[in-house]
XYZ file of C-alpha atoms in Angstrom:
518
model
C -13.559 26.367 -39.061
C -11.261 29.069 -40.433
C -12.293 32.228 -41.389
C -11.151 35.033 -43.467
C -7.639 35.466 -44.597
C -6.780 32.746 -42.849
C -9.139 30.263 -44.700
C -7.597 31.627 -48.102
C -4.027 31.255 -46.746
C -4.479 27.967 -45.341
C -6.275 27.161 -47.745
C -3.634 27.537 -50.600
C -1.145 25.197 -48.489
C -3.610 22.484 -47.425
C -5.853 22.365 -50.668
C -3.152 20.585 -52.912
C -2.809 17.684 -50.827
C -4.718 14.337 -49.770
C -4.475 13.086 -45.990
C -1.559 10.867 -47.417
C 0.152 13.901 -48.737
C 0.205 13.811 -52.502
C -0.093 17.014 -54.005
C -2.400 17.712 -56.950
C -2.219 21.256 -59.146
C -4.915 22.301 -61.789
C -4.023 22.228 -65.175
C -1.940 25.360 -66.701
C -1.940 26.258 -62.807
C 1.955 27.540 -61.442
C 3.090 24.555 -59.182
C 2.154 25.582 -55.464
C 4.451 24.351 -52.501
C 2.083 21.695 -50.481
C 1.889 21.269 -46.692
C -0.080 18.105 -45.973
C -1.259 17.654 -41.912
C 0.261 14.341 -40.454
C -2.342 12.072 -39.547
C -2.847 9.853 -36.900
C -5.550 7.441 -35.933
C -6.371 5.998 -32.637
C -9.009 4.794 -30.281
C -10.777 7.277 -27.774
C -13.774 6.523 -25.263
C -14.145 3.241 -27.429
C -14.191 5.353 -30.401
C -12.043 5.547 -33.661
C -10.542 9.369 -33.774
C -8.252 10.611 -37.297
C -6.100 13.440 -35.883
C -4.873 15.571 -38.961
C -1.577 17.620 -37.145
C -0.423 20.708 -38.694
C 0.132 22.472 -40.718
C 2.419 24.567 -37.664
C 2.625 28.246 -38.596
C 4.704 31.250 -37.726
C 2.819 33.787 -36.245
C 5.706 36.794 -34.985
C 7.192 35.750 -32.028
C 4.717 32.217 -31.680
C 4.168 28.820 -33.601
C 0.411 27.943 -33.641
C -0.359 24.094 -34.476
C -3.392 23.450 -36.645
C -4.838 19.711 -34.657
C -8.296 18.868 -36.183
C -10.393 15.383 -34.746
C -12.786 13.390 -36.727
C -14.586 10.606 -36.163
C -17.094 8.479 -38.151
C -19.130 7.434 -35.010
C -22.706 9.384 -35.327
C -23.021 9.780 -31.078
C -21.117 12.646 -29.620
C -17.848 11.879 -28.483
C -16.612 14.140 -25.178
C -13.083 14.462 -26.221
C -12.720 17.503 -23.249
C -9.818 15.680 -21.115
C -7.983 13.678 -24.520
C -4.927 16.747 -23.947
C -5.000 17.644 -20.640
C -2.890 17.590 -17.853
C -2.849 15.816 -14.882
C -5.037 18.983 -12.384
C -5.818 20.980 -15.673
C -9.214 22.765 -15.847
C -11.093 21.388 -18.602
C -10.158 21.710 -22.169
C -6.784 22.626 -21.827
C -3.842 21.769 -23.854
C -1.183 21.477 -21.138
C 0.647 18.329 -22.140
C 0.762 18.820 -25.681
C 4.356 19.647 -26.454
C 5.876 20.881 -30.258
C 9.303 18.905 -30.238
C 12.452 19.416 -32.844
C 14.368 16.391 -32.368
C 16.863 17.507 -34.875
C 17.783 20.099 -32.548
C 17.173 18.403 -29.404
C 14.506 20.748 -28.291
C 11.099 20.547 -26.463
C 8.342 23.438 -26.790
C 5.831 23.651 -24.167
C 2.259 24.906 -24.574
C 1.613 28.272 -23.541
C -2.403 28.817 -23.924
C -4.435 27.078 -20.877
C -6.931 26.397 -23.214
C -7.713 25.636 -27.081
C -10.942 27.818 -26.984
C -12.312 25.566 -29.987
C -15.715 25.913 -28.822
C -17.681 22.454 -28.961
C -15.514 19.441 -27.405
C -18.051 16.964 -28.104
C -16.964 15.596 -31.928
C -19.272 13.521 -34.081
C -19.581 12.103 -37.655
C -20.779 15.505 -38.335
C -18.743 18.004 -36.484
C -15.155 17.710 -35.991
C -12.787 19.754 -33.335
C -10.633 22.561 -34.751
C -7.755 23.183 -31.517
C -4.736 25.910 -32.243
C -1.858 25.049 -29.442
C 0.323 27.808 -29.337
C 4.348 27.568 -28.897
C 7.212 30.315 -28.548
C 7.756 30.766 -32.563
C 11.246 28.181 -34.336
C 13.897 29.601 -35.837
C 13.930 30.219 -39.593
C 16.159 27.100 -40.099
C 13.444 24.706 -38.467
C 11.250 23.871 -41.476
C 9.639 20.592 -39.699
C 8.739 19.556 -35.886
C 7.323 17.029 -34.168
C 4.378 16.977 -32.134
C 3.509 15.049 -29.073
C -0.227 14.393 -28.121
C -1.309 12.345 -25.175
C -3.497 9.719 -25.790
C -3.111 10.052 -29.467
C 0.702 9.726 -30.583
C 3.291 11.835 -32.253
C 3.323 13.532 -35.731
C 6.964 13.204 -37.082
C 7.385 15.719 -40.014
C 4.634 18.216 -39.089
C 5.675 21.234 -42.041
C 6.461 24.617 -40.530
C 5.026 27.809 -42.428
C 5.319 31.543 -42.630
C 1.867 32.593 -43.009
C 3.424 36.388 -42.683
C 1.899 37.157 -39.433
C -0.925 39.797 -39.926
C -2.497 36.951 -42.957
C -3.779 34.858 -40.229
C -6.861 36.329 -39.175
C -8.710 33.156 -37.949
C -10.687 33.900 -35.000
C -9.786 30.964 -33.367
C -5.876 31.476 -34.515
C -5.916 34.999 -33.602
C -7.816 34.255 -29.729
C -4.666 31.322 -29.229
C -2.770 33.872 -29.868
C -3.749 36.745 -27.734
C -3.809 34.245 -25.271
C -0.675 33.338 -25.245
C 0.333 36.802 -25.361
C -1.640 37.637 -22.334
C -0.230 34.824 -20.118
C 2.560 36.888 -18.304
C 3.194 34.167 -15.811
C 4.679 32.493 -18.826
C 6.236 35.133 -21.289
C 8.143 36.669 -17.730
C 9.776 33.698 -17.118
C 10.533 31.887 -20.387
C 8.396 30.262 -22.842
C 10.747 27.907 -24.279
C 12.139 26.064 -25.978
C 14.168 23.820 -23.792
C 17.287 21.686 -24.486
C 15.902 18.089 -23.939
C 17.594 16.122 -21.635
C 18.725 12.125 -21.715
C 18.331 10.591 -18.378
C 20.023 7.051 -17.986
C 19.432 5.351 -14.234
C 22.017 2.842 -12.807
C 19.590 -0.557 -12.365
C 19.545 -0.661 -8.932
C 18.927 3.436 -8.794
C 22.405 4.370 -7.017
C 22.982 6.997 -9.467
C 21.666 8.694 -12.840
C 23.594 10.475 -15.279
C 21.456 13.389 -17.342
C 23.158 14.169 -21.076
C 21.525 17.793 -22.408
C 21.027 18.277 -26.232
C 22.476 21.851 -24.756
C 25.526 23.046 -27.207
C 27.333 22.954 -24.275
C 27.278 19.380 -24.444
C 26.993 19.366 -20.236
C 26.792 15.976 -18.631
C 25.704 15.308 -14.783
C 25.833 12.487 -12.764
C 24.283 12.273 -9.916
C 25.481 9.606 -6.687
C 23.778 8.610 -4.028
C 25.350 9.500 -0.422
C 23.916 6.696 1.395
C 25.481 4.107 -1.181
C 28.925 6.202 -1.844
C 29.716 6.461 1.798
C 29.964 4.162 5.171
C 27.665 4.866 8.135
C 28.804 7.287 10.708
C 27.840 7.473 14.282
C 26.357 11.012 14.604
C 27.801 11.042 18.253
C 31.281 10.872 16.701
C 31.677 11.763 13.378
C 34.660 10.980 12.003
C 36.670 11.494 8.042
C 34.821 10.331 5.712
C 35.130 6.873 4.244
C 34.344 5.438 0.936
C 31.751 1.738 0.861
C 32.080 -1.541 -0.552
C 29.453 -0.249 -3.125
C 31.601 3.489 -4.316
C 33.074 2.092 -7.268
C 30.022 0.879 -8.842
C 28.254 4.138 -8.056
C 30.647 5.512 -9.271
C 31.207 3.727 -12.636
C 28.571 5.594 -14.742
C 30.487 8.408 -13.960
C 33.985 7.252 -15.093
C 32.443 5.849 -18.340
C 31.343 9.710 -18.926
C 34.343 11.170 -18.192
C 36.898 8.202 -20.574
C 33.974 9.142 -23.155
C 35.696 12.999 -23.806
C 39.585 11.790 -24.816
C 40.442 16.088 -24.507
C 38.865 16.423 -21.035
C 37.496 19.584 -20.165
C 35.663 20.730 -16.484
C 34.442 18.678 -13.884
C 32.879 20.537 -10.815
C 31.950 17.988 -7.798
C 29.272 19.163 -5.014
C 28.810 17.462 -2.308
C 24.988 17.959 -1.474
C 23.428 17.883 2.536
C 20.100 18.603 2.155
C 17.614 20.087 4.632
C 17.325 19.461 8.413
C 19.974 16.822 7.154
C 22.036 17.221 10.805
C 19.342 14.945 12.220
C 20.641 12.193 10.045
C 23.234 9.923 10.716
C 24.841 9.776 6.911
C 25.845 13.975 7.195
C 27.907 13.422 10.350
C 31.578 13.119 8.362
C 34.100 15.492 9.391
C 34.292 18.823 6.840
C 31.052 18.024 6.037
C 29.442 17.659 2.201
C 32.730 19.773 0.990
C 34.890 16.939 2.447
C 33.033 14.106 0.900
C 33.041 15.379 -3.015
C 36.879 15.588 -1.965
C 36.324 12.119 -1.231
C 34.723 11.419 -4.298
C 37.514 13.517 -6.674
C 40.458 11.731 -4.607
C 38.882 7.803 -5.949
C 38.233 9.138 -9.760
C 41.703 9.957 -10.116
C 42.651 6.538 -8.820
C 39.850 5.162 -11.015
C 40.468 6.932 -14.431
C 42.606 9.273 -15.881
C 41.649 13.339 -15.043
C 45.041 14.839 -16.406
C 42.861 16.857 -18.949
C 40.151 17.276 -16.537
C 39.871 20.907 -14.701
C 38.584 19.856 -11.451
C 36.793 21.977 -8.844
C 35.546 20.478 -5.232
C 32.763 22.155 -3.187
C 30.207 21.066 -0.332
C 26.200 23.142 0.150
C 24.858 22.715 3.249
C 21.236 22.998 3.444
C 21.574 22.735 -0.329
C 18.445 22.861 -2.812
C 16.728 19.609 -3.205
C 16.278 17.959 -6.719
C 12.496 18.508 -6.492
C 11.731 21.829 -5.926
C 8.463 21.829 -6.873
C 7.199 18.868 -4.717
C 9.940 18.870 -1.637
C 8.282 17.602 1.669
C 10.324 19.073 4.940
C 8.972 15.729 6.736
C 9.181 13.295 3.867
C 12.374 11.377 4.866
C 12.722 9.465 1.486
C 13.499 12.809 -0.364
C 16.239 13.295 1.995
C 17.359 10.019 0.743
C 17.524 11.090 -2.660
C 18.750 14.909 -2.230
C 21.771 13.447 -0.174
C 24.323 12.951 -3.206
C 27.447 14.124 -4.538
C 26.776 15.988 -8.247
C 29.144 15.735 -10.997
C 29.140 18.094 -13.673
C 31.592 17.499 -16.276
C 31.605 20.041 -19.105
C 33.823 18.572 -21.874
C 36.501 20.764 -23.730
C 34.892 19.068 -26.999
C 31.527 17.877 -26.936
C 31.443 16.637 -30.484
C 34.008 13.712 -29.260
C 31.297 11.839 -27.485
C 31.793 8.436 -27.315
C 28.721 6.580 -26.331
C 29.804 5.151 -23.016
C 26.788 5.413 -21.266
C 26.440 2.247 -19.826
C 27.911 -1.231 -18.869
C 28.037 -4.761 -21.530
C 26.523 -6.636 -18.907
C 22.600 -7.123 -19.872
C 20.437 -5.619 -17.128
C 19.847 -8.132 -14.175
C 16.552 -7.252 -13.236
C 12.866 -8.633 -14.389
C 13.068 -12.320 -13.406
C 9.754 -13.295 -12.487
C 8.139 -10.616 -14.391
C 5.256 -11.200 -17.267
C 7.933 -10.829 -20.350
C 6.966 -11.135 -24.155
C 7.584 -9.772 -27.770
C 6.325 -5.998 -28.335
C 4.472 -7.174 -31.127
C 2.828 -10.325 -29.351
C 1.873 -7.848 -26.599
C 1.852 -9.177 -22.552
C -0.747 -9.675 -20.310
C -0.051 -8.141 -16.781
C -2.083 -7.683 -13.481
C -2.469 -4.920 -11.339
C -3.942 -4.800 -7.902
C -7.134 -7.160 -9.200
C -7.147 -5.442 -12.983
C -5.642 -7.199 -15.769
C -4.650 -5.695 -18.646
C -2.319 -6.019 -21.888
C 0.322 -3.900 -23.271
C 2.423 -3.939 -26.775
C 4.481 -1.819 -28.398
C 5.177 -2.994 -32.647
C 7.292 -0.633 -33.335
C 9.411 2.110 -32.427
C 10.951 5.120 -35.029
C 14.087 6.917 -35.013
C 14.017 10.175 -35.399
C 17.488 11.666 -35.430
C 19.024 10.640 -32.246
C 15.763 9.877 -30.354
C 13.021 7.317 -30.791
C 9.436 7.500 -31.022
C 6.231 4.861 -29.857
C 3.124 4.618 -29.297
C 2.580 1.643 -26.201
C -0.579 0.229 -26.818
C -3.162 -0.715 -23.584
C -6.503 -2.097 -22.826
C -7.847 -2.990 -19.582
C -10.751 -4.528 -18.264
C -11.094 -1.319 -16.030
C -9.574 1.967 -14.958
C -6.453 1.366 -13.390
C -4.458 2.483 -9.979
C -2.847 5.776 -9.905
C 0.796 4.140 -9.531
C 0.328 2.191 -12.267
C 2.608 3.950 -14.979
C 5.062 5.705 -12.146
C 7.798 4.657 -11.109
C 9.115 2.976 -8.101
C 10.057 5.566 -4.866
C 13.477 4.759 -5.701
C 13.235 6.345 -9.314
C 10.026 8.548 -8.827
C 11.157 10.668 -5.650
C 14.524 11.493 -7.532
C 13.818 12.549 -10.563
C 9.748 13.246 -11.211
C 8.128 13.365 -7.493
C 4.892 14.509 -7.571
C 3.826 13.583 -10.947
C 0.882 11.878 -10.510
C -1.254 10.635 -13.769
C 2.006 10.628 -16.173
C 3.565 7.664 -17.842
C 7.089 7.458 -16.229
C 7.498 4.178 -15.947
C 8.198 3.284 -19.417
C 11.672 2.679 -20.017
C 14.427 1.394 -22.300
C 16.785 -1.206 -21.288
C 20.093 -0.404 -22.265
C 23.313 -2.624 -20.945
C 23.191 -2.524 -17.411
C 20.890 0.598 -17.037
C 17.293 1.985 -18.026
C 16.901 5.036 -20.034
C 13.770 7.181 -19.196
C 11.514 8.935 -21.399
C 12.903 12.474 -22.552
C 12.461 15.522 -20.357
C 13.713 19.143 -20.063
C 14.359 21.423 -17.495
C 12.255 24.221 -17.428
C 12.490 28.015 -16.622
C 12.642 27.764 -12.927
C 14.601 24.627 -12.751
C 11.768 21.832 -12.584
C 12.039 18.187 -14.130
C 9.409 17.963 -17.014
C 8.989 15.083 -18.442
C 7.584 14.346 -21.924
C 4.923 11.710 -21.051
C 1.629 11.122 -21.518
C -0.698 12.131 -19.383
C -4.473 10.992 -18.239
C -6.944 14.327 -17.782
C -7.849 16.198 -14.520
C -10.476 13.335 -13.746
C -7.379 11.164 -12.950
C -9.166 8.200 -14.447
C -5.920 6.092 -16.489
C -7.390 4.181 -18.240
C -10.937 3.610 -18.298
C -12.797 0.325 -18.835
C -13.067 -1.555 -22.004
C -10.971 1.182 -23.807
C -7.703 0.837 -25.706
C -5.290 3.582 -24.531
C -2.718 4.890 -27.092
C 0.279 6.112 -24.803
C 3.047 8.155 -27.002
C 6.821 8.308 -25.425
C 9.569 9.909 -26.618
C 13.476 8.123 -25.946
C 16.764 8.896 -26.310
C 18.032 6.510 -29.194
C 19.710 3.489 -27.254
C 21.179 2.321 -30.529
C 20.601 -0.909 -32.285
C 18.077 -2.568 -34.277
C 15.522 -3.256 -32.111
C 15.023 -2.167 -28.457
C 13.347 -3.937 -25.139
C 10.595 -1.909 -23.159
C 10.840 -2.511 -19.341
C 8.401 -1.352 -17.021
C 10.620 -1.862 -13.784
C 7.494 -2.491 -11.164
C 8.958 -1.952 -7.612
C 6.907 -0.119 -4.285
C 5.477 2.692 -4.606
C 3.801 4.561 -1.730
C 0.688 5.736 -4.025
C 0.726 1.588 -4.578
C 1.389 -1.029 -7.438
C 3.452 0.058 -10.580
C 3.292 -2.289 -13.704
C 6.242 -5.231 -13.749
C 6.648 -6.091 -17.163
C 9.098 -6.385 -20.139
C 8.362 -6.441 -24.287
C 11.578 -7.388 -26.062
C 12.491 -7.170 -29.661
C 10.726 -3.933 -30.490
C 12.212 -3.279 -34.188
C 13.867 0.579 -35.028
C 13.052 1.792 -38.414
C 14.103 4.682 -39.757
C 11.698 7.760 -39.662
């Protein structure tokens, strides 16, 4: 409910228009500007849910998000977990994010909880929940927002409700929330430039494209494919393998993609206790092997315009810093690599070069089918089915909502990754959908992420609530992802499969997956 002010300022945006948005005025009445929510419907605990999304309002230095859920079903509904994250406390709001794809930018929440009062909805009382973001810029008159296990509102309308005229109790307790969350407001509340993360097929390297201005680009090459074995009893120069051009590849596609050049640092990367392996044994260390790396690309391409610097870190940070295991060999595996940040003279020259002609070579074997005809796929002893109709481009990213039922809950490892993928680039994140990706030539392009104020790997995923439970039985789970636009007219979902030590991801493709036009 809204109260006060609040309900007469609100009130005078939403009152003029239907769920569909039409506006309606009364007669001899001024025209008033009209704000309509987005709405969504879906299916929750076996129920139908209508999610009405915004208005999102400027409030100072914050954005609050107006989400209401309905429902026609007369039994109570416990909607507690439908936004939390993965280890939340109850009733939290952790995975919601406020997005603005034009810009490229991805707001987390910064209240632990919605404070709505009643989570149980029925025909006869709905849920009133006020997420609270780091306020848009006066330029940003529409966002997108992205709620797990529900969808993503394209075109939410942003207002300036002038501050002190929002007087809500519920508004103005987000709010001082927010405000008194110093863990947050000390070390950055957003937003975030959203990154593009495209993986080589067989995982050997990934190359991460920021909607930064600076228009940065970093590759990332595994040392263990890049370089030959060494005997750590007698290390010797270091020596390119069989396999360093193909590593390698993604990288020279980035750097032919910026015709004016620009700076490219290489770092060779050792990470920790990595003396006790045999791959860090090369003479000069991980300086000497980015030299390595920097000597081939100028065989390989052209770096005449390129600036190019050469270093080595020993002991160097590893890629996850927020789940890094001192015994866990595999990360080792991963956090040995050489890093190549190219910064080009003239970002706006982009050519899309990201990947390879060659289709993908990967999913033979695998259940495969339309997105709109939906596949049927097993996992450890649970079957289930999964489609995706449709996906929506929104500036340069798309938008979908994958579709799943199951005939009960299913593993943990489900939607992650496989070790090769997970460990690299989201370790740890247990109960989030990272396993969705896009095929595109001879790579797969994960869903969006940032990097947040102290340097970790968020993804943009759905998420299943602090029970852990994915997908509980007889349900139909709606499971919103965000891309990077691949280009083209329709797209093919691939959900690689592959081990995973937490145990089975989902093997499975949906192909022809039409774009329209948001």
């Amino acid at each position: 409910m809204l109260l006060g002010a609040t309900a007469a300022v609100l009130g005078g945006v939403l009152g003029g228009c239907t769920v569909g948005g039409d506006s309606t005025a009364d007669d001899g009445a001024s025209p008033t500007p009209t704000a309509a929510p987005v709405v969504l419907e879906t299916e929750y605990a076996g129920a139908s849910l209508t999610v009405q999304v915004g208005p999102a309002a400027v409030v100072d230095e914050f954005t609050v998000v107006r989400v209401m859920i309905s429902t026609d079903i007369t039994d109570e509904i416990d909607v507690t977990e439908l936004f939390g994250g993965w280890g939340g406390s109850f009733g939290n709001m952790w995975s919601i994010h406020m997005l603005s794809l034009a810009n490229g930018l991805a707001f987390p929440q910064l209240g632990h909880s919605s404070y709505a009062g009643d989570y149980y909805i029925s025909a006869d009382d709905a849920a009133e929940l006020y997420p609270v973001f780091a306020a848009v810029n006066s330029d940003i008159d529409r966002v997108e927002v992205f709620l797990p296990n529900v969808g993503t509102a394209i075109d939410v309308p942003v207002v300036d409700l002038g501050g002190a005229a929002l007087t809500s109790e519920q508004v103005d307790r987000a709010v001082s929330l927010a405000e008194q969350n110093e863990w947050l407001r000390n070390n950055g509340d957003g937003p975030f430039p959203i990154t593009s993360l495209t993986v080589a097929g067989d995982w050997s390297a990934d190359t991460a494209v920021s909607s930064d201005p600076s228009g940065a680009v970093v590759v990332s090459m595994l040392g263990d494919r890049l370089f030959n074995d060494e005997d750590p009893d007698d290390p010797k120069a270091v020596e390119l393998s069989g396999d360093a051009d193909e590593v390698m590849a993604p990288l020279v596609r980035q750097l032919e993609s910026y015709p004016s050049g620009g700076q490219l640092q290489l770092t060779g990367h050792q990470p920790f206790r990595a003396p006790y392996f045999h791959y860090t044994t090369h003479e000069g260390g991980p300086r000497a092997e980015a030299q390595a790396i920097a000597d081939r690309l100028a065989e390989l391409t052209d770096l005449s315009r390129w600036e190019v610097a050469v270093s080595g870190e020993e002991d160097s940070q590893e890629r996850n810093v927020d789940y890094g295991d001192p015994d866990n060999d595999l990360l080792f595996y991963y956090n040995y690599r050489v890093e190549a940040r190219a910064t080009p003279e003239d970002p706006a020259e982009r050519v899309a070069a990201d990947v390879a002609e060659d289709e993908l070579g990967l999913g033979t074997g695998v259940p495969v089918a339309s997105g709109a005809e939906g596949v049927d796929i097993e996992v450890e002893g649970v079957r289930a089915h999964l489609a995706l109709d449709e996906v929506v481009r929104v500036g340069e990213f798309l938008v979908g909502t994958v579709s799943l039922s199951a005939e009960q809950s299913l593993p943990a490892s489900a939607f992650l990754l496989p070790d090769s993928g997970q460990c690299a680039y989201w370790n740890g994140r247990i109960g989030h959908a990272c396993n969705l990706t896009l095929l595109v030539g001879d790579a797969r392009r994960l869903p969006v992420a940032y990097v947040d104020h102290i340097g970790l790997n968020t993804p943009v995923t759905n998420t299943w609530g602090a029970s852990g439970a994915l997908v509980p039985s007889d349900w139909t789970t709606s499971i919103p992802v965000v891309w990077p636009d691949v280009g083209g007219d329709t797209v093919t979902l691939d959900l690689p499969g592959g081990p995973n030590a937490l145990g089975q991801p989902i093997a499975a493709r949906l192909t022809d997956i039409p774009v329209v036009d948001g």
